[in-house]
Each structure stands twice: as structure tokens, then as C-alpha cells.
PDB file of C-alpha atoms and ligand atoms in Angstrom:
ATOM      1  CA  MET E   1     114.308 102.451 -19.261  1.00 71.00           C
ATOM      2  CA  ASP E   2     111.644 105.054 -19.437  1.00 93.00           C
ATOM      3  CA  THR E   3     110.742 104.987 -15.837  1.00 96.00           C
ATOM      4  CA  ALA E   4     108.801 108.206 -15.950  1.00 95.00           C
ATOM      5  CA  SER E   5     105.935 106.157 -17.820  1.00 97.00           C
ATOM      6  CA  LEU E   6     106.202 103.292 -15.386  1.00 98.00           C
ATOM      7  CA  ALA E   7     105.358 105.403 -12.725  1.00 98.00           C
ATOM      8  CA  ASP E   8     102.569 107.495 -14.739  1.00 98.00           C
ATOM      9  CA  LEU E   9     101.346 103.704 -15.322  1.00 98.00           C
ATOM     10  CA  ALA E  10     101.694 103.053 -11.626  1.00 98.00           C
ATOM     11  CA  VAL E  11      99.869 106.376 -10.397  1.00 98.00           C
ATOM     12  CA  ASP E  12      96.926 105.874 -12.638  1.00 98.00           C
ATOM     13  CA  ILE E  13      96.452 102.261 -11.439  1.00 98.00           C
ATOM     14  CA  ALA E  14      96.867 102.999  -8.076  1.00 98.00           C
ATOM     15  CA  ARG E  15      94.125 105.846  -8.411  1.00 98.00           C
ATOM     16  CA  GLU E  16      91.589 103.093 -10.192  1.00 98.00           C
ATOM     17  CA  ALA E  17      92.336 100.681  -7.494  1.00 98.00           C
ATOM     18  CA  GLY E  18      91.956 102.902  -4.706  1.00 98.00           C
ATOM     19  CA  ASP E  19      88.387 104.279  -5.879  1.00 98.00           C
ATOM     20  CA  LEU E  20      87.532 100.310  -6.029  1.00 97.00           C
ATOM     21  CA  ALA E  21      88.567 100.039  -2.572  1.00 97.00           C
ATOM     22  CA  ARG E  22      86.925 103.004  -1.643  1.00 97.00           C
ATOM     23  CA  ARG E  23      83.401 102.163  -3.060  1.00 96.00           C
ATOM     24  CA  ARG E  24      83.653  98.572  -1.688  1.00 95.00           C
ATOM     25  CA  ARG E  25      84.276 100.128   2.043  1.00 95.00           C
ATOM     26  CA  GLU E  26      81.334 102.209   1.607  1.00 94.00           C
ATOM     27  CA  GLU E  27      79.230  99.374   0.448  1.00 93.00           C
ATOM     28  CA  GLY E  28      80.422  97.442   3.507  1.00 90.00           C
ATOM     29  CA  VAL E  29      83.347  94.851   3.977  1.00 83.00           C
ATOM     30  CA  ALA E  30      83.306  91.376   5.114  1.00 80.00           C
ATOM     31  CA  ILE E  31      86.660  89.330   6.554  1.00 82.00           C
ATOM     32  CA  ALA E  32      87.201  86.625   3.705  1.00 84.00           C
ATOM     33  CA  ALA E  33      89.912  84.679   5.590  1.00 86.00           C
ATOM     34  CA  THR E  34      92.541  84.937   8.182  1.00 87.00           C
ATOM     35  CA  LYS E  35      96.343  84.594   7.018  1.00 83.00           C
ATOM     36  CA  SER E  36      99.176  83.683   8.786  1.00 84.00           C
ATOM     37  CA  ALA E  37      97.383  84.612  12.357  1.00 83.00           C
ATOM     38  CA  ILE E  38      94.143  84.968  13.414  1.00 82.00           C
ATOM     39  CA  ALA E  39      94.765  88.734  13.697  1.00 81.00           C
ATOM     40  CA  ASP E  40      95.839  88.439   9.945  1.00 82.00           C
ATOM     41  CA  ILE E  41      93.169  89.092   7.754  1.00 78.00           C
ATOM     42  CA  VAL E  42      92.195  89.285   4.013  1.00 84.00           C
ATOM     43  CA  THR E  43      89.181  90.640   2.763  1.00 90.00           C
ATOM     44  CA  GLU E  44      87.028  90.117  -0.452  1.00 92.00           C
ATOM     45  CA  ALA E  45      88.265  93.643  -1.349  1.00 95.00           C
ATOM     46  CA  ASP E  46      91.717  93.119  -0.737  1.00 94.00           C
ATOM     47  CA  ARG E  47      91.729  90.295  -3.447  1.00 95.00           C
ATOM     48  CA  GLU E  48      89.031  92.426  -5.985  1.00 96.00           C
ATOM     49  CA  VAL E  49      91.350  95.321  -5.781  1.00 97.00           C
ATOM     50  CA  GLU E  50      94.623  92.912  -6.807  1.00 98.00           C
ATOM     51  CA  LEU E  51      92.891  91.170  -9.463  1.00 98.00           C
ATOM     52  CA  LEU E  52      92.055  95.101 -11.076  1.00 98.00           C
ATOM     53  CA  ILE E  53      95.674  95.855 -10.604  1.00 98.00           C
ATOM     54  CA  ARG E  54      97.103  92.611 -12.084  1.00 98.00           C
ATOM     55  CA  ALA E  55      94.750  92.740 -15.150  1.00 98.00           C
ATOM     56  CA  ARG E  56      95.802  96.188 -15.788  1.00 98.00           C
ATOM     57  CA  LEU E  57      99.471  95.904 -15.493  1.00 98.00           C
ATOM     58  CA  ASP E  58      99.295  92.540 -17.666  1.00 97.00           C
ATOM     59  CA  ALA E  59      97.528  94.849 -20.666  1.00 98.00           C
ATOM     60  CA  ALA E  60     100.011  97.413 -20.613  1.00 98.00           C
ATOM     61  CA  ARG E  61     102.916  95.502 -19.477  1.00 97.00           C
ATOM     62  CA  PRO E  62     102.365  91.925 -20.746  1.00 96.00           C
ATOM     63  CA  GLY E  63     106.195  90.727 -20.366  1.00 95.00           C
ATOM     64  CA  ASP E  64     106.421  91.951 -16.582  1.00 96.00           C
ATOM     65  CA  GLY E  65     106.748  90.102 -13.392  1.00 97.00           C
ATOM     66  CA  PHE E  66     104.468  90.352 -10.818  1.00 97.00           C
ATOM     67  CA  LEU E  67     104.463  89.666  -7.182  1.00 97.00           C
ATOM     68  CA  GLY E  68     101.184  90.598  -4.583  1.00 97.00           C
ATOM     69  CA  GLU E  69     100.080  90.062  -1.167  1.00 95.00           C
ATOM     70  CA  GLU E  70      97.011  88.537  -1.927  1.00 92.00           C
ATOM     71  CA  SER E  71      98.078  86.456  -5.230  1.00 89.00           C
ATOM     72  CA  GLY E  72     101.297  85.701  -5.162  1.00 86.00           C
ATOM     73  CA  ALA E  73     104.180  85.762  -8.061  1.00 87.00           C
ATOM     74  CA  GLU E  74     104.040  85.202 -11.638  1.00 86.00           C
ATOM     75  CA  ARG E  75     106.576  85.322 -14.523  1.00 82.00           C
ATOM     76  CA  SER E  76     109.617  85.266 -12.437  1.00 83.00           C
ATOM     77  CA  GLY E  77     113.313  86.120 -14.705  1.00 86.00           C
ATOM     78  CA  ALA E  78     111.470  89.104 -16.404  1.00 92.00           C
ATOM     79  CA  GLU E  79     113.343  92.405 -16.393  1.00 95.00           C
ATOM     80  CA  ILE E  80     110.923  94.464 -14.242  1.00 97.00           C
ATOM     81  CA  THR E  81     108.524  93.205 -11.998  1.00 97.00           C
ATOM     82  CA  TRP E  82     105.634  94.994 -10.270  1.00 98.00           C
ATOM     83  CA  VAL E  83     105.583  94.128  -6.354  1.00 98.00           C
ATOM     84  CA  VAL E  84     101.906  95.280  -5.003  1.00 98.00           C
ATOM     85  CA  ASP E  85      99.875  95.490  -1.792  1.00 98.00           C
ATOM     86  CA  PRO E  86      96.392  96.207  -2.802  1.00 98.00           C
ATOM     87  CA  ILE E  87      95.244  97.274   0.623  1.00 98.00           C
ATOM     88  CA  ASP E  88      98.343  97.954   2.971  1.00 98.00           C
ATOM     89  CA  GLY E  89      96.569  98.528   6.599  1.00 97.00           C
ATOM     90  CA  THR E  90      93.739  95.936   5.959  1.00 96.00           C
ATOM     91  CA  VAL E  91      92.802  95.878   9.694  1.00 95.00           C
ATOM     92  CA  ASN E  92      92.246  99.843   9.562  1.00 97.00           C
ATOM     93  CA  TYR E  93      90.187  99.051   6.085  1.00 96.00           C
ATOM     94  CA  ALA E  94      88.115  96.665   7.694  1.00 94.00           C
ATOM     95  CA  TYR E  95      87.447  98.914  10.956  1.00 94.00           C
ATOM     96  CA  GLY E  96      86.631 101.694   8.874  1.00 95.00           C
ATOM     97  CA  SER E  97      89.551 103.674   9.625  1.00 97.00           C
ATOM     98  CA  PRO E  98      90.797 105.762   6.297  1.00 98.00           C
ATOM     99  CA  HIS E  99      94.569 105.408   7.195  1.00 98.00           C
ATOM    100  CA  TYR E 100      95.199 102.611   4.369  1.00 98.00           C
ATOM    101  CA  ALA E 101      96.920 102.519   0.809  1.00 98.00           C
ATOM    102  CA  VAL E 102      97.193 101.041  -2.569  1.00 98.00           C
ATOM    103  CA  SER E 103     101.269 100.433  -2.727  1.00 98.00           C
ATOM    104  CA  ILE E 104     102.754  99.651  -6.417  1.00 98.00           C
ATOM    105  CA  ALA E 105     106.612  99.303  -6.786  1.00 98.00           C
ATOM    106  CA  ALA E 106     108.598  97.949 -10.165  1.00 98.00           C
ATOM    107  CA  VAL E 107     111.872  97.035  -9.270  1.00 98.00           C
ATOM    108  CA  THR E 108     114.324  95.092 -11.487  1.00 96.00           C
ATOM    109  CA  GLY E 109     114.742  91.441 -11.594  1.00 84.00           C
ATOM    110  CA  GLU E 110     113.395  88.893  -8.979  1.00 88.00           C
ATOM    111  CA  PRO E 111     111.000  90.431  -6.122  1.00 91.00           C
ATOM    112  CA  ASP E 112     113.477  90.251  -3.601  1.00 94.00           C
ATOM    113  CA  ALA E 113     114.388  92.618  -1.611  1.00 94.00           C
ATOM    114  CA  ARG E 114     117.698  91.932  -0.842  1.00 94.00           C
ATOM    115  CA  THR E 115     118.713  92.285  -4.885  1.00 94.00           C
ATOM    116  CA  TRP E 116     116.412  94.199  -6.488  1.00 96.00           C
ATOM    117  CA  THR E 117     116.598  97.646  -7.223  1.00 97.00           C
ATOM    118  CA  ALA E 118     113.571  99.948  -7.091  1.00 98.00           C
ATOM    119  CA  LEU E 119     112.671 101.757 -10.260  1.00 98.00           C
ATOM    120  CA  VAL E 120     109.533 103.581  -9.390  1.00 98.00           C
ATOM    121  CA  GLY E 121     107.263 103.779  -6.245  1.00 98.00           C
ATOM    122  CA  VAL E 122     103.581 104.493  -5.775  1.00 99.00           C
ATOM    123  CA  VAL E 123     101.601 104.782  -2.477  1.00 99.00           C
ATOM    124  CA  HIS E 124      98.018 106.405  -3.311  1.00 98.00           C
ATOM    125  CA  GLN E 125      95.512 106.780   0.138  1.00 98.00           C
ATOM    126  CA  PRO E 126      92.214 106.393  -1.320  1.00 98.00           C
ATOM    127  CA  VAL E 127      90.255 108.811   1.733  1.00 98.00           C
ATOM    128  CA  THR E 128      92.441 111.683   1.450  1.00 98.00           C
ATOM    129  CA  GLY E 129      92.960 111.316  -2.452  1.00 98.00           C
ATOM    130  CA  GLU E 130      97.294 111.585  -2.058  1.00 98.00           C
ATOM    131  CA  THR E 131      99.500 110.098  -4.177  1.00 98.00           C
ATOM    132  CA  PHE E 132     103.255 109.712  -3.466  1.00 98.00           C
ATOM    133  CA  HIS E 133     105.486 108.850  -5.774  1.00 98.00           C
ATOM    134  CA  ALA E 134     108.959 108.169  -6.538  1.00 98.00           C
ATOM    135  CA  VAL E 135     111.159 107.582  -9.377  1.00 98.00           C
ATOM    136  CA  ARG E 136     114.765 106.357  -8.699  1.00 98.00           C
ATOM    137  CA  GLY E 137     117.088 109.393  -9.370  1.00 98.00           C
ATOM    138  CA  GLU E 138     114.524 111.689 -10.314  1.00 97.00           C
ATOM    139  CA  GLY E 139     113.181 112.506  -6.613  1.00 98.00           C
ATOM    140  CA  ALA E 140     109.866 111.604  -4.730  1.00 98.00           C
ATOM    141  CA  TRP E 141     106.738 113.947  -4.880  1.00 98.00           C
ATOM    142  CA  LEU E 142     103.260 114.344  -3.257  1.00 98.00           C
ATOM    143  CA  GLY E 143     101.354 115.625  -6.545  1.00 93.00           C
ATOM    144  CA  ASP E 144     103.574 118.113  -7.715  1.00 93.00           C
ATOM    145  CA  ARG E 145     105.550 119.216  -4.332  1.00 98.00           C
ATOM    146  CA  ARG E 146     108.580 117.666  -4.044  1.00 98.00           C
ATOM    147  CA  LEU E 147     109.581 115.851  -0.829  1.00 98.00           C
ATOM    148  CA  HIS E 148     112.164 115.701   1.899  1.00 98.00           C
ATOM    149  CA  VAL E 149     112.894 114.106   4.370  1.00 98.00           C
ATOM    150  CA  GLY E 150     112.751 116.081   8.008  1.00 95.00           C
ATOM    151  CA  GLU E 151     115.633 116.660  10.446  1.00 91.00           C
ATOM    152  CA  VAL E 152     115.805 116.141  14.089  1.00 91.00           C
ATOM    153  CA  GLY E 153     115.747 118.314  16.386  1.00 87.00           C
ATOM    154  CA  GLU E 154     116.493 118.363  20.349  1.00 89.00           C
ATOM    155  CA  ALA E 155     113.110 117.118  21.120  1.00 91.00           C
ATOM    156  CA  GLY E 156     113.887 113.823  19.345  1.00 94.00           C
ATOM    157  CA  GLY E 157     112.377 112.620  16.447  1.00 97.00           C
ATOM    158  CA  LEU E 158     108.587 111.496  15.832  1.00 98.00           C
ATOM    159  CA  VAL E 159     108.892 107.871  15.344  1.00 98.00           C
ATOM    160  CA  ALA E 160     106.729 105.061  13.880  1.00 98.00           C
ATOM    161  CA  THR E 161     106.788 101.395  14.302  1.00 98.00           C
ATOM    162  CA  GLY E 162     104.628  98.232  13.670  1.00 98.00           C
ATOM    163  CA  PHE E 163     103.734  95.120  15.288  1.00 96.00           C
ATOM    164  CA  GLY E 164     103.706  91.635  13.589  1.00 90.00           C
ATOM    165  CA  TYR E 165     100.068  89.779  13.662  1.00 90.00           C
ATOM    166  CA  ASP E 166     101.716  87.093  15.301  1.00 92.00           C
ATOM    167  CA  PRO E 167     101.444  87.262  19.336  1.00 93.00           C
ATOM    168  CA  ALA E 168     104.496  85.320  20.022  1.00 95.00           C
ATOM    169  CA  THR E 169     106.591  88.120  18.406  1.00 95.00           C
ATOM    170  CA  HIS E 170     105.287  91.338  20.741  1.00 96.00           C
ATOM    171  CA  ALA E 171     107.274  90.877  23.213  1.00 97.00           C
ATOM    172  CA  GLY E 172     110.478  91.448  21.264  1.00 97.00           C
ATOM    173  CA  ASP E 173     108.696  94.188  19.220  1.00 97.00           C
ATOM    174  CA  LEU E 174     107.855  96.023  22.767  1.00 97.00           C
ATOM    175  CA  ALA E 175     111.656  95.525  23.772  1.00 98.00           C
ATOM    176  CA  ARG E 176     112.726  97.449  20.534  1.00 98.00           C
ATOM    177  CA  VAL E 177     110.498 100.166  21.119  1.00 98.00           C
ATOM    178  CA  ALA E 178     111.959 100.462  24.611  1.00 98.00           C
ATOM    179  CA  ALA E 179     115.358 100.646  23.181  1.00 98.00           C
ATOM    180  CA  VAL E 180     114.367 103.076  20.515  1.00 98.00           C
ATOM    181  CA  MET E 181     111.979 105.426  22.626  1.00 98.00           C
ATOM    182  CA  PRO E 182     114.744 107.368  24.281  1.00 97.00           C
ATOM    183  CA  LEU E 183     115.409 109.007  20.672  1.00 97.00           C
ATOM    184  CA  ALA E 184     111.594 109.982  20.187  1.00 98.00           C
ATOM    185  CA  ARG E 185     109.777 113.062  21.037  1.00 97.00           C
ATOM    186  CA  ASP E 186     106.876 110.654  20.328  1.00 98.00           C
ATOM    187  CA  LEU E 187     105.744 107.403  18.703  1.00 98.00           C
ATOM    188  CA  ARG E 188     103.279 106.424  16.287  1.00 98.00           C
ATOM    189  CA  ARG E 189     101.578 103.185  15.362  1.00 98.00           C
ATOM    190  CA  ALA E 190      99.245 103.938  12.421  1.00 98.00           C
ATOM    191  CA  GLY E 191      98.800 100.585  11.196  1.00 98.00           C
ATOM    192  CA  ALA E 192     100.036 100.791   7.401  1.00 98.00           C
ATOM    193  CA  ALA E 193     103.763 100.428   6.731  1.00 98.00           C
ATOM    194  CA  SER E 194     103.448 102.045   2.755  1.00 98.00           C
ATOM    195  CA  LEU E 195     102.225 104.982   4.679  1.00 98.00           C
ATOM    196  CA  ASP E 196     104.583 105.061   7.380  1.00 98.00           C
ATOM    197  CA  LEU E 197     107.172 105.295   4.688  1.00 99.00           C
ATOM    198  CA  ALA E 198     105.644 107.931   2.692  1.00 99.00           C
ATOM    199  CA  TYR E 199     105.135 109.871   5.790  1.00 98.00           C
ATOM    200  CA  VAL E 200     108.793 109.666   6.608  1.00 98.00           C
ATOM    201  CA  ALA E 201     109.539 110.761   3.202  1.00 98.00           C
ATOM    202  CA  ALA E 202     106.876 113.656   3.333  1.00 98.00           C
ATOM    203  CA  GLY E 203     108.706 114.942   6.512  1.00 98.00           C
ATOM    204  CA  ARG E 204     105.279 114.083   8.826  1.00 98.00           C
ATOM    205  CA  LEU E 205     107.289 111.118  10.307  1.00 98.00           C
ATOM    206  CA  ASP E 206     110.826 111.602  11.126  1.00 98.00           C
ATOM    207  CA  GLY E 207     112.089 107.636  11.456  1.00 98.00           C
ATOM    208  CA  TYR E 208     110.213 104.165  11.462  1.00 98.00           C
ATOM    209  CA  PHE E 209     111.349 100.961  12.164  1.00 98.00           C
ATOM    210  CA  GLU E 210     109.607  97.582  11.888  1.00 98.00           C
ATOM    211  CA  ARG E 211     110.468  93.924  12.063  1.00 98.00           C
ATOM    212  CA  GLY E 212     108.894  91.500   9.825  1.00 97.00           C
ATOM    213  CA  LEU E 213     107.920  93.541   6.607  1.00 97.00           C
ATOM    214  CA  HIS E 214     107.144  91.970   3.444  1.00 97.00           C
ATOM    215  CA  PRO E 215     108.302  92.958   0.139  1.00 97.00           C
ATOM    216  CA  TRP E 216     105.354  94.439  -0.808  1.00 98.00           C
ATOM    217  CA  ASP E 217     104.831  96.900   2.790  1.00 98.00           C
ATOM    218  CA  HIS E 218     108.180  98.376   1.897  1.00 98.00           C
ATOM    219  CA  ALA E 219     108.712  98.217  -2.175  1.00 98.00           C
ATOM    220  CA  ALA E 220     107.319 101.583  -2.673  1.00 98.00           C
ATOM    221  CA  GLY E 221     107.785 103.379   0.460  1.00 98.00           C
ATOM    222  CA  GLY E 222     111.267 102.392   0.943  1.00 98.00           C
ATOM    223  CA  LEU E 223     111.950 104.056  -2.595  1.00 98.00           C
ATOM    224  CA  LEU E 224     109.878 107.221  -1.522  1.00 99.00           C
ATOM    225  CA  VAL E 225     112.325 107.871   1.521  1.00 99.00           C
ATOM    226  CA  GLU E 226     115.521 107.313  -0.564  1.00 98.00           C
ATOM    227  CA  GLU E 227     114.837 109.694  -3.140  1.00 98.00           C
ATOM    228  CA  ALA E 228     113.535 112.214  -0.420  1.00 98.00           C
ATOM    229  CA  GLY E 229     117.093 112.020   0.571  1.00 98.00           C
ATOM    230  CA  GLY E 230     116.649 109.568   3.819  1.00 98.00           C
ATOM    231  CA  VAL E 231     118.259 106.245   3.947  1.00 98.00           C
ATOM    232  CA  VAL E 232     116.895 102.620   4.120  1.00 98.00           C
ATOM    233  CA  THR E 233     118.404  99.760   5.488  1.00 98.00           C
ATOM    234  CA  GLY E 234     117.431  96.990   7.299  1.00 97.00           C
ATOM    235  CA  ALA E 235     118.152  93.073   7.732  1.00 92.00           C
ATOM    236  CA  PRO E 236     119.153  90.552   6.330  1.00 86.00           C
ATOM    237  CA  ASP E 237     121.973  91.591   4.588  1.00 88.00           C
ATOM    238  CA  GLY E 238     121.786  95.033   5.566  1.00 94.00           C
ATOM    239  CA  ARG E 239     118.616  95.615   3.393  1.00 96.00           C
ATOM    240  CA  PRO E 240     115.181  96.184   4.155  1.00 97.00           C
ATOM    241  CA  GLY E 241     113.446  92.986   4.782  1.00 94.00           C
ATOM    242  CA  ARG E 242     111.520  90.239   7.220  1.00 94.00           C
ATOM    243  CA  GLU E 243     114.339  91.002   9.895  1.00 96.00           C
ATOM    244  CA  MET E 244     113.863  94.427  10.024  1.00 98.00           C
ATOM    245  CA  THR E 245     113.755  97.794   8.131  1.00 98.00           C
ATOM    246  CA  VAL E 246     114.747 101.341   9.431  1.00 98.00           C
ATOM    247  CA  ALA E 247     113.879 104.247   7.502  1.00 98.00           C
ATOM    248  CA  ALA E 248     114.588 107.715   8.618  1.00 98.00           C
ATOM    249  CA  GLY E 249     117.119 110.755   7.338  1.00 98.00           C
ATOM    250  CA  ALA E 250     120.899 110.029   7.590  1.00 97.00           C
ATOM    251  CA  VAL E 251     121.465 111.377  11.599  1.00 97.00           C
ATOM    252  CA  LEU E 252     118.342 109.595  13.005  1.00 97.00           C
ATOM    253  CA  HIS E 253     118.569 106.698  10.810  1.00 98.00           C
ATOM    254  CA  ALA E 254     122.338 106.228  12.436  1.00 97.00           C
ATOM    255  CA  ARG E 255     120.883 106.506  16.032  1.00 97.00           C
ATOM    256  CA  ILE E 256     118.039 104.198  15.225  1.00 97.00           C
ATOM    257  CA  VAL E 257     120.382 101.725  13.983  1.00 97.00           C
ATOM    258  CA  GLU E 258     122.461 101.658  16.759  1.00 97.00           C
ATOM    259  CA  ALA E 259     119.686 101.806  19.258  1.00 97.00           C
ATOM    260  CA  LEU E 260     118.659  98.467  17.724  1.00 97.00           C
ATOM    261  CA  GLY E 261     121.846  96.846  18.038  1.00 95.00           C
ATOM    262  CA  LEU E 262     122.222  96.172  13.958  1.00 93.00           C
TER     263      LEU E 262
HETATM  264  C1  IPD P 301     100.208  95.449   7.274  1.00 81.64           C
HETATM  265  C2  IPD P 301     100.800  97.095   7.801  1.00 81.64           C
HETATM  266  C3  IPD P 301     100.724  97.019   9.207  1.00 81.64           C
HETATM  267  C4  IPD P 301     102.138  96.639   9.513  1.00 81.64           C
HETATM  268  C5  IPD P 301     101.975  94.977   8.958  1.00 81.64           C
HETATM  269  C6  IPD P 301     101.939  94.710   7.816  1.00 81.64           C
HETATM  270  P1  IPD P 301      98.597  94.802   5.706  1.00 81.64           P
HETATM  271  O1  IPD P 301     100.127  95.224   6.220  1.00 81.64           O
HETATM  272  O2  IPD P 301     101.562  97.193   6.936  1.00 81.64           O
HETATM  273  O3  IPD P 301     101.335  98.366   9.458  1.00 81.64           O
HETATM  274  O4  IPD P 301     102.574  96.642  10.601  1.00 81.64           O
HETATM  275  O5  IPD P 301     103.285  94.203   9.092  1.00 81.64           O
HETATM  276  O6  IPD P 301     101.653  93.588   7.317  1.00 81.64           O
HETATM  277  O7  IPD P 301      98.472  93.574   6.208  1.00 81.64           O
HETATM  278  O8  IPD P 301      97.873  95.888   6.065  1.00 81.64           O
HETATM  279  O9  IPD P 301      98.752  94.549   4.204  1.00 81.64           O
HETATM  280 CA1   CA P 302      97.716  94.216   2.198  1.00 81.64          CA
END
């Protein structure tokens, strides 16, 4: 498997997709629909950017599977499946905040985080122009700089989290924040899971945890953290996923897992 060429392809497509997202943002953004909850929105740009990514992948690798946030799954049973969030941080995007990203991962087999092995992960932030990429067994990179997770000092870790769109989940999410806060020097909630994970990989955050993630939220970012020397686990089955995702360097990771009672 030539994973380096998969990574080159994903980087090229993520940058082209990011240029489109940024252009559409400059032209003005309209909310196209709400999804799981009234706060869970999709813009025309999310859909258009996903179509572009899907078309580029289809042209370059017609036999591969695909799972995208906006258009669902295609070609199950393929050896490689692309797991794509065209715009992660859609609410930031709709509000004109620069903190959003294109996230593209290639995984083996079905796009199920309980069983897949991520081969390649790319998280591209169009507004800063930063492209984070990881290749299994080869490391994680920001441009040509190799990434390493941070080490936590006595002041505690700089920890990020996120909250689900469904108000019914907020009390539980806040209780988990309260449980983790004693380990933290401070808390961030920036609004794009893929960037939270990329920032853990880059040492810009020490740790991250969130309940309720979808496969496209963490497929690329999770590999970035692992390849930067960190640990990514969660639930169900000890794997990052719907019930919980925890990502950090080994020491802080173990402390967060304990604080959350996982
Ligand atoms: C969301 C963002 C957010 C996280 C949510 C995700 P979207 O993705 O990553 O930070 O808290 O769980 O759903 O909707 O912007 O693609
Ligand atoms: Ca999205």
C-alpha cells in the first residue's frame, strides 16, 4: 500500500476544497438546513465542498469507498474508504470565525471507528493555510515540521472539549467538564473537533475529550495525535467514537480517562 501517495492526494484535495470553502465564505453564507437539532446546521458550502472532494476522489481512486458527513456512504466492502468532513466547525464558518477545517482520512475496510485502521489523515485550515497530515507509521506533520504531543507540567494540561448540539446532552457534558477541570490549567471549546485533535498533535493543546463525535470528526485528527506520539481511546469498545473520545499524551490521557470513569 503506497500510503504516501494517498496522503499526497488527500493534501491536494483538502487544499482545493479549502480554497472553495473560503471563497464561498467570502461571498456570504446561507444556512441550507438544520439536521439533528436546531443548532446543528448545514450550509450550501458544506454540500458543495463535499461534492468536490467526492468527485476528486472518484476520479483518482474509483474503487475506494466513501463516507461523508453530508452525503453518506458509498461502495461498502472496498479495501480503502475515505472518511470526510467537508467543513468541520460549520457553526464557526456560518458565524464568520476562521476556526474551521476540511478533514479527510483514508481508513482500511468499513468506515466504522470500532474496527478501522486509519492509514492517512489530513486536516486543513483554509484561513491560516495550515495543513496537518499524518501517515500511519511515518509520523504527523505540519508542512515539513514533525509534530509531537506536549508534556504536561505541574500547572496541568491545556484541555479542549466540545458539546453536542442536543440541549438534552449539555448537563452530562458539563458534569464531565467538572470532573476533568482539576487536571486542567485551562479549558478551550473552539468548535472544530478535527482542529482540536490536530492541535493536540501539534502541542498547541495538551488534551481533548468529547462525547458524541461522528467518524468524520475524528478519523483524520485521531491519526494525527497517534502519529505525534499521543494516545486516542474512547467508547464504545475502548475506541474513539460516539460515546467518548479522549486524546492526549500518555500521562494526561490516563488521568482524563480516570477522571471520566472510563
Ligand atoms: C462539530 C464540531 C464541534 C463538535 C461537534 C461536531 P461540524 O462538527 O467538530 O467542535 O463539538 O461534536 O459535530 O458539525 O461543525 O461538522
Ligand atoms: Ca461538518
